[in-house]
XYZ file of C-alpha atoms in Angstrom:
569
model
C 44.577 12.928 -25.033
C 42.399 9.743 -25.449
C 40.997 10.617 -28.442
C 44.128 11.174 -30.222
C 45.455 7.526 -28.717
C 42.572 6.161 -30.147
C 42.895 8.118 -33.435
C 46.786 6.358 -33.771
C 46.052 3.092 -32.699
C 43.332 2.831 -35.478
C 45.694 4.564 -37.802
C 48.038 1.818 -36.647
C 50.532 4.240 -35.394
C 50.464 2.636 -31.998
C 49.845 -0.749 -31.084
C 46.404 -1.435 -29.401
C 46.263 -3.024 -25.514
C 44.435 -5.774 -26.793
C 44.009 -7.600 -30.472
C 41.806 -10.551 -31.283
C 43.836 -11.899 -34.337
C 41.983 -13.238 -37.550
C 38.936 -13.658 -35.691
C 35.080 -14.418 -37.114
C 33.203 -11.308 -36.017
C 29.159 -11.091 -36.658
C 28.783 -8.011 -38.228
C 25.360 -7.115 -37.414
C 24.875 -3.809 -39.851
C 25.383 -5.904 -43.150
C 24.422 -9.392 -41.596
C 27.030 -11.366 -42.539
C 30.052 -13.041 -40.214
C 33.194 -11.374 -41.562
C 37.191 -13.254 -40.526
C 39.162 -9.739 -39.153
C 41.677 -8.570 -36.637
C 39.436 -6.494 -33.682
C 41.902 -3.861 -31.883
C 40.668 -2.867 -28.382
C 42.302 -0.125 -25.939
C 40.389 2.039 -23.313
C 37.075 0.343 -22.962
C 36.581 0.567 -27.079
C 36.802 -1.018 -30.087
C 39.284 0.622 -31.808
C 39.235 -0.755 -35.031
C 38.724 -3.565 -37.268
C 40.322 -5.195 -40.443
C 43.956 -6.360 -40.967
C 47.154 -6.369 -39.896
C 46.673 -4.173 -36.306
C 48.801 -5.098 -33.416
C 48.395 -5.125 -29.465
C 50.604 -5.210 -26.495
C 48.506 -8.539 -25.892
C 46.867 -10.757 -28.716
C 44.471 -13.797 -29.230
C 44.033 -15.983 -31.496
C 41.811 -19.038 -32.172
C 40.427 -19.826 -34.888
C 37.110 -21.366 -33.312
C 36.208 -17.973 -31.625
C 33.687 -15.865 -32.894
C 32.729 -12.881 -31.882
C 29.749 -10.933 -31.373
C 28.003 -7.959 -30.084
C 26.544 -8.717 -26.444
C 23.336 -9.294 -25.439
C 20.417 -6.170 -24.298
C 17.577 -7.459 -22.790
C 14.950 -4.818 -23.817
C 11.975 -5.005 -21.449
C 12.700 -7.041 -17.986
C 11.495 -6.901 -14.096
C 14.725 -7.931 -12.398
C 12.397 -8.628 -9.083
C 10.684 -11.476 -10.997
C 14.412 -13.471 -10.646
C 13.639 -12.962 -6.359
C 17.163 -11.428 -6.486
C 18.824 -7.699 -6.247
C 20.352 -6.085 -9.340
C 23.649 -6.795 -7.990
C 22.794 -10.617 -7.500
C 20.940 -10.778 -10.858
C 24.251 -9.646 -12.516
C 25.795 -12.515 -11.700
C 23.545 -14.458 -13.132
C 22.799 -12.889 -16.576
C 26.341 -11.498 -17.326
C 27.657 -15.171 -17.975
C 24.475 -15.698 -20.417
C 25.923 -12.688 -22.412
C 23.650 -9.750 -21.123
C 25.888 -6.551 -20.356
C 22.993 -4.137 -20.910
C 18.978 -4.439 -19.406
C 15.962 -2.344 -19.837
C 14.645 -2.478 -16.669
C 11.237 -1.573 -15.057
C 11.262 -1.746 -11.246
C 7.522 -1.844 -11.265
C 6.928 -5.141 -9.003
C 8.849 -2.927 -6.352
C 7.015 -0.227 -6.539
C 4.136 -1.570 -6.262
C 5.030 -2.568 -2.738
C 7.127 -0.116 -1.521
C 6.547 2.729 -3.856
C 9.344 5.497 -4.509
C 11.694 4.049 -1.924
C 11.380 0.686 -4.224
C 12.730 3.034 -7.173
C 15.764 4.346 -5.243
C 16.438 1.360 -3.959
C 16.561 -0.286 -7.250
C 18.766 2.357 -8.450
C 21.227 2.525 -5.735
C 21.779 -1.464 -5.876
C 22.422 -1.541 -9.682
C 25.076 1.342 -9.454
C 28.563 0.525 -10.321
C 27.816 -3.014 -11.718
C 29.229 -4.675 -14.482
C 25.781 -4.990 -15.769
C 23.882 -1.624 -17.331
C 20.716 -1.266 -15.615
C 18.722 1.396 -17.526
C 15.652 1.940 -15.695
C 12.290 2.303 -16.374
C 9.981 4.150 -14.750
C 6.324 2.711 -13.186
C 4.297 4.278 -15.349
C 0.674 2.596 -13.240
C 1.106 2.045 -9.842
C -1.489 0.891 -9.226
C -1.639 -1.061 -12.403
C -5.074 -0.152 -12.222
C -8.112 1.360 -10.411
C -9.400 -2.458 -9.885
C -7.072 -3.562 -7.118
C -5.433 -2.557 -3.945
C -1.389 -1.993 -4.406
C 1.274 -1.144 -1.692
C 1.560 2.245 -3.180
C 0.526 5.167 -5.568
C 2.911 6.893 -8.089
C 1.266 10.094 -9.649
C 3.309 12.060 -11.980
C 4.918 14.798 -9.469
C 6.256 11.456 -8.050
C 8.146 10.258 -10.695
C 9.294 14.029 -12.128
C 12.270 13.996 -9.651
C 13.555 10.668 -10.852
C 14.194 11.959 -14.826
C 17.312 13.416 -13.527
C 18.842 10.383 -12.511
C 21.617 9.053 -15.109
C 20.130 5.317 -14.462
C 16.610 6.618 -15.394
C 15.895 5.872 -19.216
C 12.349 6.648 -19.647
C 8.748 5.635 -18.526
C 8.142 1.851 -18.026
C 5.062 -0.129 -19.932
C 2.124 1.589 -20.254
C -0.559 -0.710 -19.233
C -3.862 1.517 -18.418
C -5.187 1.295 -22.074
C -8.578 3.238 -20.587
C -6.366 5.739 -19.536
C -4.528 7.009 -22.195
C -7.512 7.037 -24.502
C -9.618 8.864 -22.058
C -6.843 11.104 -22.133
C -6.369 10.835 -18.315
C -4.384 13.978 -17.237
C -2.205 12.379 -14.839
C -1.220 9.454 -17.368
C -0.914 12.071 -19.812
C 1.613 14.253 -17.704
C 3.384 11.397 -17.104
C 3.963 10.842 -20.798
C 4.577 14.360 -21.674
C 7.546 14.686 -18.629
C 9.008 12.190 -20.028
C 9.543 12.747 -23.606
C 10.490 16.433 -22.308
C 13.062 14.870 -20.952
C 14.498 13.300 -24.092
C 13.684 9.837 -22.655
C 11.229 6.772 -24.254
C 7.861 5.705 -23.291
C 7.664 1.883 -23.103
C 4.379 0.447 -24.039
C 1.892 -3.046 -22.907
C -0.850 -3.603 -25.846
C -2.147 -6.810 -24.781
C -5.046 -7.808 -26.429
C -5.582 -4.428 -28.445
C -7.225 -4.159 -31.414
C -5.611 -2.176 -34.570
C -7.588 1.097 -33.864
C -6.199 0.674 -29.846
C -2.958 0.439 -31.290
C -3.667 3.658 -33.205
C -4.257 5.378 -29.743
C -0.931 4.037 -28.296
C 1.242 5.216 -31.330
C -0.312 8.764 -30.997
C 0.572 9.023 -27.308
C 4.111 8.027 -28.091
C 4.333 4.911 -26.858
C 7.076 3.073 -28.669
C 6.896 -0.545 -27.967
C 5.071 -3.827 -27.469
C 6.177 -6.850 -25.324
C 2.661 -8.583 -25.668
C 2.487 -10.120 -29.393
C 1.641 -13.528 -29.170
C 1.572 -14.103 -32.919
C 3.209 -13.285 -36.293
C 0.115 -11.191 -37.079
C -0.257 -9.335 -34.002
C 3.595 -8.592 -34.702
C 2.778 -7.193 -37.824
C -0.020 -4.812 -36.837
C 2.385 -3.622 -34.555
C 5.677 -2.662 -37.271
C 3.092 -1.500 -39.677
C 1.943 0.972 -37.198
C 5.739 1.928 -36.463
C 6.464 -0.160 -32.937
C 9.044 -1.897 -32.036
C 8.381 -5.310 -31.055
C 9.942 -6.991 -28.162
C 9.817 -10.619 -29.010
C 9.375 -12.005 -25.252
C 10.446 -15.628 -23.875
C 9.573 -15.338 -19.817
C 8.691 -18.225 -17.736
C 4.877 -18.059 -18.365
C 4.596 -15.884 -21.536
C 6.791 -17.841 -24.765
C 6.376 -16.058 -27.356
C 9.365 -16.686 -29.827
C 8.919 -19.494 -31.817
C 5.215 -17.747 -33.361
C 6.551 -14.229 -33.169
C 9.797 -14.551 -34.864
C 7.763 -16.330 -37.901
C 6.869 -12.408 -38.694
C 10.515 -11.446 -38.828
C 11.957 -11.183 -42.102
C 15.118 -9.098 -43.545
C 13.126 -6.330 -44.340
C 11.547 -5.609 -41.014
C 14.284 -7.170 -38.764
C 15.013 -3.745 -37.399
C 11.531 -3.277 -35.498
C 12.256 -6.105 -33.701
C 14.586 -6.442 -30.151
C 14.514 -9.572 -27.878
C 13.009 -9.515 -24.311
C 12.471 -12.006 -20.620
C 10.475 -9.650 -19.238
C 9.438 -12.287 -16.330
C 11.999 -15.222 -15.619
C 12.400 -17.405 -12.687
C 16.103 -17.919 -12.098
C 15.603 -21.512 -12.272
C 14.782 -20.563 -15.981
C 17.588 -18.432 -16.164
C 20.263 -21.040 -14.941
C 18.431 -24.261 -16.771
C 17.950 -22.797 -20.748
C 19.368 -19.302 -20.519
C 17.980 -15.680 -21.101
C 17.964 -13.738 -24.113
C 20.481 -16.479 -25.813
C 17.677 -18.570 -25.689
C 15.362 -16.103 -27.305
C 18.239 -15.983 -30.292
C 19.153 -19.548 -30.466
C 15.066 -20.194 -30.917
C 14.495 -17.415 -33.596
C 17.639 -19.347 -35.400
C 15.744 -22.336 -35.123
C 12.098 -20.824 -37.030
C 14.474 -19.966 -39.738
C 15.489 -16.325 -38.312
C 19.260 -15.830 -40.689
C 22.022 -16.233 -37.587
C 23.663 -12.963 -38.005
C 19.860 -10.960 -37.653
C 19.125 -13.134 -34.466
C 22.274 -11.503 -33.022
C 21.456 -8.130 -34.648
C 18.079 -8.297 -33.038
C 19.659 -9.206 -29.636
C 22.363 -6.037 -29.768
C 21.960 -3.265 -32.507
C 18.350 -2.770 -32.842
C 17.406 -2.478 -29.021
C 20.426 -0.177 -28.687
C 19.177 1.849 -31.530
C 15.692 1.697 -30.402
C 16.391 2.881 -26.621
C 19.336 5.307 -27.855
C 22.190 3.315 -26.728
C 24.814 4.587 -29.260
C 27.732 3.359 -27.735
C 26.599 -0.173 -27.596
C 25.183 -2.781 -29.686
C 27.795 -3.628 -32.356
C 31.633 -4.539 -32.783
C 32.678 -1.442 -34.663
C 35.065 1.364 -34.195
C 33.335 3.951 -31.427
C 31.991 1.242 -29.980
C 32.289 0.046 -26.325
C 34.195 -3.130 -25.988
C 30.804 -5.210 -25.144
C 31.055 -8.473 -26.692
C 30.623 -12.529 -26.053
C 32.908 -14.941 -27.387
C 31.023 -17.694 -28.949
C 32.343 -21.536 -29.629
C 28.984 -22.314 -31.119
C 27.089 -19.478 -33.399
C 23.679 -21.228 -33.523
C 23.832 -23.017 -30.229
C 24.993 -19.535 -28.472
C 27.672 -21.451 -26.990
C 29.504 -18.610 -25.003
C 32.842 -18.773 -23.849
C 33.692 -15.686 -22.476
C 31.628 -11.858 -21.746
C 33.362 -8.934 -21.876
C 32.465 -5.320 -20.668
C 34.315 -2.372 -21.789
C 37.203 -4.943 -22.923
C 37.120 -6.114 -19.376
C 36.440 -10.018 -19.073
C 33.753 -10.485 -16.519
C 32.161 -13.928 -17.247
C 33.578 -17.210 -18.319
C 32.707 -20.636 -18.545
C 29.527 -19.539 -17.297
C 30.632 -18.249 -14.400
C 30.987 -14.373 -13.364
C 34.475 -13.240 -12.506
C 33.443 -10.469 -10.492
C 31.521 -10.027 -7.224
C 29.322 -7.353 -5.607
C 27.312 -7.169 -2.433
C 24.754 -4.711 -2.546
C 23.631 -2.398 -0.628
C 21.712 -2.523 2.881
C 17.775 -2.755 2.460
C 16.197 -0.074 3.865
C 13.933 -1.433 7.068
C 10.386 -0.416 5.670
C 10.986 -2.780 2.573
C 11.963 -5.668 4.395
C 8.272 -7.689 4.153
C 5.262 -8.042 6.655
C 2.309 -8.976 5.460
C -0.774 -7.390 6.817
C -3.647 -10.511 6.962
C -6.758 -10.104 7.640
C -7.778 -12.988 10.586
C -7.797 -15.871 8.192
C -9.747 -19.578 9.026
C -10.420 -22.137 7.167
C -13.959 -20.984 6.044
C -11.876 -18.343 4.729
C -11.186 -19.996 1.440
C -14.073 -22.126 0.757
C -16.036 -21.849 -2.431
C -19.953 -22.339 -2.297
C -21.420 -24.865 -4.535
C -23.240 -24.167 -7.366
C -25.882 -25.895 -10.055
C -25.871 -23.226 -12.359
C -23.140 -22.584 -14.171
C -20.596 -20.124 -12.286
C -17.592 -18.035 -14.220
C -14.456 -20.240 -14.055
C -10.831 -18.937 -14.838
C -9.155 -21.330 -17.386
C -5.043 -20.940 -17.118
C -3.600 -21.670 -20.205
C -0.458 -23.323 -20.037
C 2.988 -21.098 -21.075
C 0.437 -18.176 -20.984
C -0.672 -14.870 -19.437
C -3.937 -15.047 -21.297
C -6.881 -16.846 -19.413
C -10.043 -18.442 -20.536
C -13.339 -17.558 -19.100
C -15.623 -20.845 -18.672
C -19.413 -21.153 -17.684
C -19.836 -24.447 -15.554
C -21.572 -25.899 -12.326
C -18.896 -26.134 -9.079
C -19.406 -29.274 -6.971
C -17.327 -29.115 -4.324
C -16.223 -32.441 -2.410
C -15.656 -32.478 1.363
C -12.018 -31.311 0.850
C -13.658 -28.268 -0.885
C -12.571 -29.071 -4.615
C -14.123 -30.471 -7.891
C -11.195 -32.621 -8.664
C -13.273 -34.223 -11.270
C -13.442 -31.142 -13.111
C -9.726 -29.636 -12.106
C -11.513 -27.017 -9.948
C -9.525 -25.766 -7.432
C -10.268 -22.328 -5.388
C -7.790 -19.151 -6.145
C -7.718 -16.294 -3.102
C -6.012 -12.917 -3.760
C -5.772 -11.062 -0.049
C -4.691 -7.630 0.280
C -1.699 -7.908 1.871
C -0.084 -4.256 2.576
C -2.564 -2.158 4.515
C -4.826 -4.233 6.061
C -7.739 -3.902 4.393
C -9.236 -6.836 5.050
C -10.097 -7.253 1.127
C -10.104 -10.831 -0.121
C -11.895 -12.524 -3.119
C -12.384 -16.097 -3.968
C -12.922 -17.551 -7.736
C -13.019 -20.879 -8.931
C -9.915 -21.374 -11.365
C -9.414 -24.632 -13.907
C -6.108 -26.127 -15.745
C -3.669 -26.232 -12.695
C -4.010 -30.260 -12.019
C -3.991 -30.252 -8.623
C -4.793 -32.995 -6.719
C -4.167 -32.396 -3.146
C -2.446 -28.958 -1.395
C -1.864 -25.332 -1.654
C 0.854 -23.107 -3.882
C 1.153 -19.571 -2.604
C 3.114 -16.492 -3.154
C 3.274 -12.962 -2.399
C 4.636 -12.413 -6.010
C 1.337 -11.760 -7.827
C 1.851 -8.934 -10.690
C 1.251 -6.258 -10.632
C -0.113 -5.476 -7.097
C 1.672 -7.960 -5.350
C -0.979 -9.323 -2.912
C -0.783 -12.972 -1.202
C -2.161 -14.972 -4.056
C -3.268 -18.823 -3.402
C -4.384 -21.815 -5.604
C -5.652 -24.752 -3.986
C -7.865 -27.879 -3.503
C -7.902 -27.844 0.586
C -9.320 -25.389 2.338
C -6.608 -26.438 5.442
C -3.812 -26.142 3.450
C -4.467 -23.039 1.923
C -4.854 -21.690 5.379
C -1.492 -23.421 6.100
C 0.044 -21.153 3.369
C -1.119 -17.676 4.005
C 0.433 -18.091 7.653
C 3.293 -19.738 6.651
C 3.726 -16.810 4.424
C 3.016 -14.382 7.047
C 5.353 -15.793 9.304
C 8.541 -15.412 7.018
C 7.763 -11.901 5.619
C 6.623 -12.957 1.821
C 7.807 -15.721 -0.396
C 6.641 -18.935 -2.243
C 5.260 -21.867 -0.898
C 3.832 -25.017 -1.217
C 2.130 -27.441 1.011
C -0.116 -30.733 1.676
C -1.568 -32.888 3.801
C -0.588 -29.867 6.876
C 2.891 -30.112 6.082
C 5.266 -27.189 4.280
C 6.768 -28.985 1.581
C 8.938 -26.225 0.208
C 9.509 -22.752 0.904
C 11.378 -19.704 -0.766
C 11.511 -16.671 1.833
C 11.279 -13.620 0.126
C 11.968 -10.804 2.660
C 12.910 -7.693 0.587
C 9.022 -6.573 -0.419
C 7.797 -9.814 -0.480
C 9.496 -10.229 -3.942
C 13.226 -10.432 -4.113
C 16.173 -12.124 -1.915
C 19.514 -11.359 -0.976
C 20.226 -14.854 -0.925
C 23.022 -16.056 -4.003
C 21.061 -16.667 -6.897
C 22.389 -20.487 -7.258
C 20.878 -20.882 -3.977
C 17.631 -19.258 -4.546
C 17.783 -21.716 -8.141
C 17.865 -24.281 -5.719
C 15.491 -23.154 -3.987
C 12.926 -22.980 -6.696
C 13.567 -26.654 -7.576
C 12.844 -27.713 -4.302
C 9.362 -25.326 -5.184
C 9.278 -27.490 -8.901
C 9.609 -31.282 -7.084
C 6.906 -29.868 -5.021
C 4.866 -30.036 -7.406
C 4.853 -33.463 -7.883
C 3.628 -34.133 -4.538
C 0.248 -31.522 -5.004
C -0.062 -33.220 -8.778
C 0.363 -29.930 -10.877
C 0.962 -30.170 -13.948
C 4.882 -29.528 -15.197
C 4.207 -28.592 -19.119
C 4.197 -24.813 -17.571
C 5.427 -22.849 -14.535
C 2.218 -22.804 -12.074
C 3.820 -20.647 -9.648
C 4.337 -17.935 -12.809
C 1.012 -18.508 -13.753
C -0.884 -18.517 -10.575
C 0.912 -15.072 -9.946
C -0.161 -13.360 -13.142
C -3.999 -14.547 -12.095
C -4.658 -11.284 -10.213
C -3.151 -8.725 -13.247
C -6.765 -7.146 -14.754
C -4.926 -5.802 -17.582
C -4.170 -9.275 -19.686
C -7.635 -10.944 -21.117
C -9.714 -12.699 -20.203
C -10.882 -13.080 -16.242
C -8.475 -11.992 -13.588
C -8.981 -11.810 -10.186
C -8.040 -9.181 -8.000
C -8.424 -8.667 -4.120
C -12.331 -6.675 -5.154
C -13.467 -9.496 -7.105
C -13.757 -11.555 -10.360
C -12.775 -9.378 -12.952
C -13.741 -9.546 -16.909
C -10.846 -7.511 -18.494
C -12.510 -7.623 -21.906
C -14.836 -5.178 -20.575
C -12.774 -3.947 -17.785
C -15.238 -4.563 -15.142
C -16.649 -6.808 -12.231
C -18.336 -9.621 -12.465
C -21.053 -9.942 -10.160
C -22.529 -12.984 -8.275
């Protein structure tokens, strides 16, 4: 009987399979880094303390060991690779476990997005907990690939990868008490599963609404304060570092010992090139350290509390009962990481995953065409205006936007480079609608070109930035012609291009070669003169989500999501 071999080894009747001798182990229930023996057999930590045994021991005196890494609130799709890809690349950084919400998917491709998600992550290394799509469409404001209602999702809350409803994002919904966002709520706690929350730019009284509902989290705190409202009113906070959205170093000022426990660590949207250059949720910990975050509660926030807050008992700490998830570290503060085990198994090292997994076959309607309208130059040209016109301000390392008054002189080329105006286009890209809206947008740099992408959260149409009407032609059909992806050109010439032809989001190219890839993408921008201080491909593709303040623009128009409505001309 297991049980009973587990029972002796920790009563040190038997020896264990494996021992980690006189080890430093992060204890993340009392906070403090203890020196121990750690006794593993069947998957589990078996014990700890002195003087156990095992058929095969370690010792050095530099490890230290710790708890492994849960990403609590991520889109796998916005890393343009496949579960099974994207466990190669965040099982190295120390990530066994993910909270994942398929929604970019399903945006496109609906339900079959879900299953496929779910069928690709099965049998992995990596534990993919998905998350339901709680608004496809995000919202009423925009054209999506797809609509999930909640008789659509019911049949997936049987599913043993399914672990609850992904970020509520319809704020007008939920307080209007919207019956279908309400059923969707309601089948899921009757499931015994979590509702996963998106307050951005709530007030307290908003926040109110949310808690009542039984939404449980908040990825969108972009200060200490805004953190605070949030743990007062009994959230958790997911403290996010993506490639747009960085959020640590602010939020993790609001952390202290007393309220550690409300907080969890999150990516929610990273670029592999992000991934590969400065790391994932190690990142997140080894910046908290650096605002003055105690060590041993970065890694506690990283492990324990987002098992405890999604229900993970078996994970999150090294303690008896325990599954044998845990990184050895050569560096505590740096999050140097040696070596990432998975139920005692070793399946990263040196930064490299010792395992390898192919995925399953896409299924044919997912693989991308993009459904243009008959584009032409005149297509994406702005008018001219005296009077002042709305203008979308990016702010750089943000999702938050700006809204600006000012006059839009266009020069021949069909941009006011002397006020960094370039013209943004969001096309409807899945049913060929023929919808298409054009909006001045400021803070990108541009000098010369087009960046494009089918990625554009959360509806996923062809987005476009650019300061030539010619080249931003040049994009859309270069786009078209490969089935989705990101691109950038100038002058009439493709300067880099990332194929994307599972929805228009993801890749089954290796993830090292989709990094590369995306720094082809990065030197790009050099050539168009973007600015580098931020990711403008990120950016540009959060530009057509109306649920993040302050103007958005969707394929129906300039949108004021302050107000949640149109602007008109």
């Amino acid at each position: 009987m297991e049980k009973q071999h587990l029972i002796d080894i920790a009563a040190k009747k038997k020896k264990a399979a494996v021992v980690f001798k006189d080890v430093a182990v992060i204890d993340v229930y009392s906070r403090e880094t203890i020196r121990t023996d750690v006794a593993i057999d069947a998957g589990y930590i078996v014990a700890i303390g002195d003087g156990y045994e095992g058929e095969v021991e370690y010792h050095d005196p530099a490890w230290t060991l710790a708890p492994s890494f849960i990403d609590s609130h991520v889109h796998i799709e916005s890393s343009m690779v496949p579960p099974h890809e994207f466990a190669k690349a965040v099982l190295p950084l120390g990530v066994t476990t993910v909270i994942a919400d398929p929604h970019e998917i399903a945006n496109v491709n609906g339900a079959l997005g879900i299953e496929y998600m779910l069928a690709d992550a099965k049998g992995l290394p990596l534990d993919v907990r998905m998350m339901l799509p709680s608004c496809v469409p995000a919202t009423p404001f925009e054209h999506a690939g797809a609509k999930l209602y909640a008789e659509d999702l019911a049949p997936f809350l049987g599913d043993p990868g399914v672990h609850g409803l992904g970020e509520v994002m319809d704020y007008p919904s939920v307080e209007a008490g919207s019956e279908d966002m309400l059923q969707k709520i309601a089948q899921t706690e009757q499931a015994g599963k979590v509702v996963d929350g998106h307050a951005s730019g709530l007030n307290p009284d908003q926040l109110n609404v949310y808690r009542s509902a039984g939404i449980m989290t908040d990825h969108e705190c972009t200060t200490a304060e805004e953190a605070m409202e949030r743990v007062r009113r009994g959230f958790y906070v997911q403290i996010r570092e993506g490639s747009v959205a960085r959020n640590v170093e602010k939020v993790s000022l609001a952390v202290t010992e007393s309220n550690a426990h409300r907080f969890l660590f999150c990516t929610d949207d990273k670029h592999l090139d992000d991934l590969v250059a400065e790391g994932g949720i190690d990142y997140n910990i080894r910046t908290a350290i650096k605002q003055g975050v105690k060590p041993e509660t970065a890694y506690a926030i990283a492990s324990l509390h987002a098992a405890e807050a999604y229900g993970l008992k078996e994970v999150g700490a090294i303690a008896p009962g325990k599954k044998a998830n845990f990184v050895i570290l050569s560096d505590v503060e740096s999050v140097k990481i040696e070596q990432v085990y998975v139920n005692g198994t070793l399946v990263a090292e040196q930064g490299n995953a010792t395992f390898d997994a192919e995925g399953i076959e896409v299924p044919k309607p997912m693989k991308g065409e993009l459904a243009l309208p008959e584009l032409t130059v005149d297509s994406f040209r702005l008018e001219p205006s005296e009077e002042a016109v709305d203008v979308i301000q990016v702010l750089p390392n943000s999702l938050l936007t700006k809204r600006q008054r000012l006059s839009f002189q266009p020069d021949s080329s069909g941009a006011d480079l002397s006020q960094d105006i370039a013209t943004l286009a969001v096309i409807e890209r899945h049913h060929g609608t023929g919808h298409m809206a054009l909006a001045p947008v400021t803070g990108f740099g541009l000098k010369r070109g087009a960046l494009a992408a089918t990625v554009a959260h959360d509806s996923h149409n062809l987005v476009i930035a650019g300061v030539s009407p010619e080249d931003m032609l040049l994009a859309a059909q270069t786009l078209e012609k490969v089935g989705g992806g990101v691109v950038a050109v100038s002058e009439g010439k493709v300067l880099a291009v990332l194929p994307l032809e599972i929805g228009g989001l993801m890749t089954k190219r290796p993830y090292r070669e989709v990094a590369d890839i995306l720094e082809q993408l990065n030197d790009a921008l050099d050539i168009v003169g973007a600015h580098r201080h931020f990711n403008p491909y990120l950016t540009m593709s959060f530009l057509a989500l109306p649920v993040i303040p302050d103007l958005k623009l969707t394929d129906m128009g300039l949108f004021d999501v302050t107000t949640f409505s149109f602007i008109k001309s």
